[in-house]
Amino acid sequence: MKPLLAIAFLFLGLISRAADAPAAPAAMPPPPTEVMVFNHVQVDDAFAKGLPLQGNSSFKISAGRRVMPGTVELHTRDTDILYVTDGTATFITGGKMVDAKPSGPDEVRGTSITGGVAHQLNKGDLIIVPAGIPHWFSDVKGTFLYLVIKVTR
């Protein structure tokens, strides 16, 4: 339980800093003003399908699920906080994106990374990827589950 408390405190600190940032596009709802609870059935279902749990103008929370490598991502406004709940994957950060193309507002996708740093992620690991840093799951062993908290600046 201690790692989850650390994530919560880290998340709260980032949210308070994010509140001072410029407002996000109006399409996203404002941050919640009430306590939100997602019971274990909802969370388990989200992990089984790789679904978002909550999203608003300050943060998004998703249950990530991977069974294979993905595309390279770079978010110009979002910091990603990933907490691994099960599995093993190689996660590359930094370096230069290959075939980088805009994929949406404040988002860029690519096919691979050259010159990045490889991180072997395992159950219980936590990694923070600040906005503007390319990142990529280059190898996934079996089923890889992770909690994603995106903080928008």
mmCIF file of C-alpha atoms in Angstrom, residues 20-21 28-30 36 39 52 75 83 94 133 137 147 151:
data_model
loop_
_atom_site.group_PDB
_atom_site.id
_atom_site.type_symbol
_atom_site.label_atom_id
_atom_site.label_comp_id
_atom_site.label_asym_id
_atom_site.label_seq_id
_atom_site.Cartn_x
_atom_site.Cartn_y
_atom_site.Cartn_z
ATOM 1 C CA ASP A 20 -1.469 27.291 -11.902
ATOM 2 C CA ALA A 21 -0.959 26.393 -15.575
ATOM 3 C CA MET A 28 -12.644 18.808 -21.339
ATOM 4 C CA PRO A 29 -14.769 18.963 -18.174
ATOM 5 C CA PRO A 30 -13.337 20.775 -15.142
ATOM 6 C CA MET A 36 -14.659 9.881 -6.739
ATOM 7 C CA ASN A 39 -14.635 0.063 -6.865
ATOM 8 C CA PRO A 52 -9.903 5.219 -19.105
ATOM 9 C CA HIS A 75 2.714 14.692 -25.457
ATOM 10 C CA TYR A 83 2.652 2.571 -12.129
ATOM 11 C CA GLY A 94 14.192 10.320 -24.722
ATOM 12 C CA ILE A 133 9.834 13.535 -23.905
ATOM 13 C CA PHE A 137 6.932 0.376 -25.180
ATOM 14 C CA LEU A 147 -2.023 2.594 -14.131
ATOM 15 C CA VAL A 151 -1.322 15.523 -15.685
#
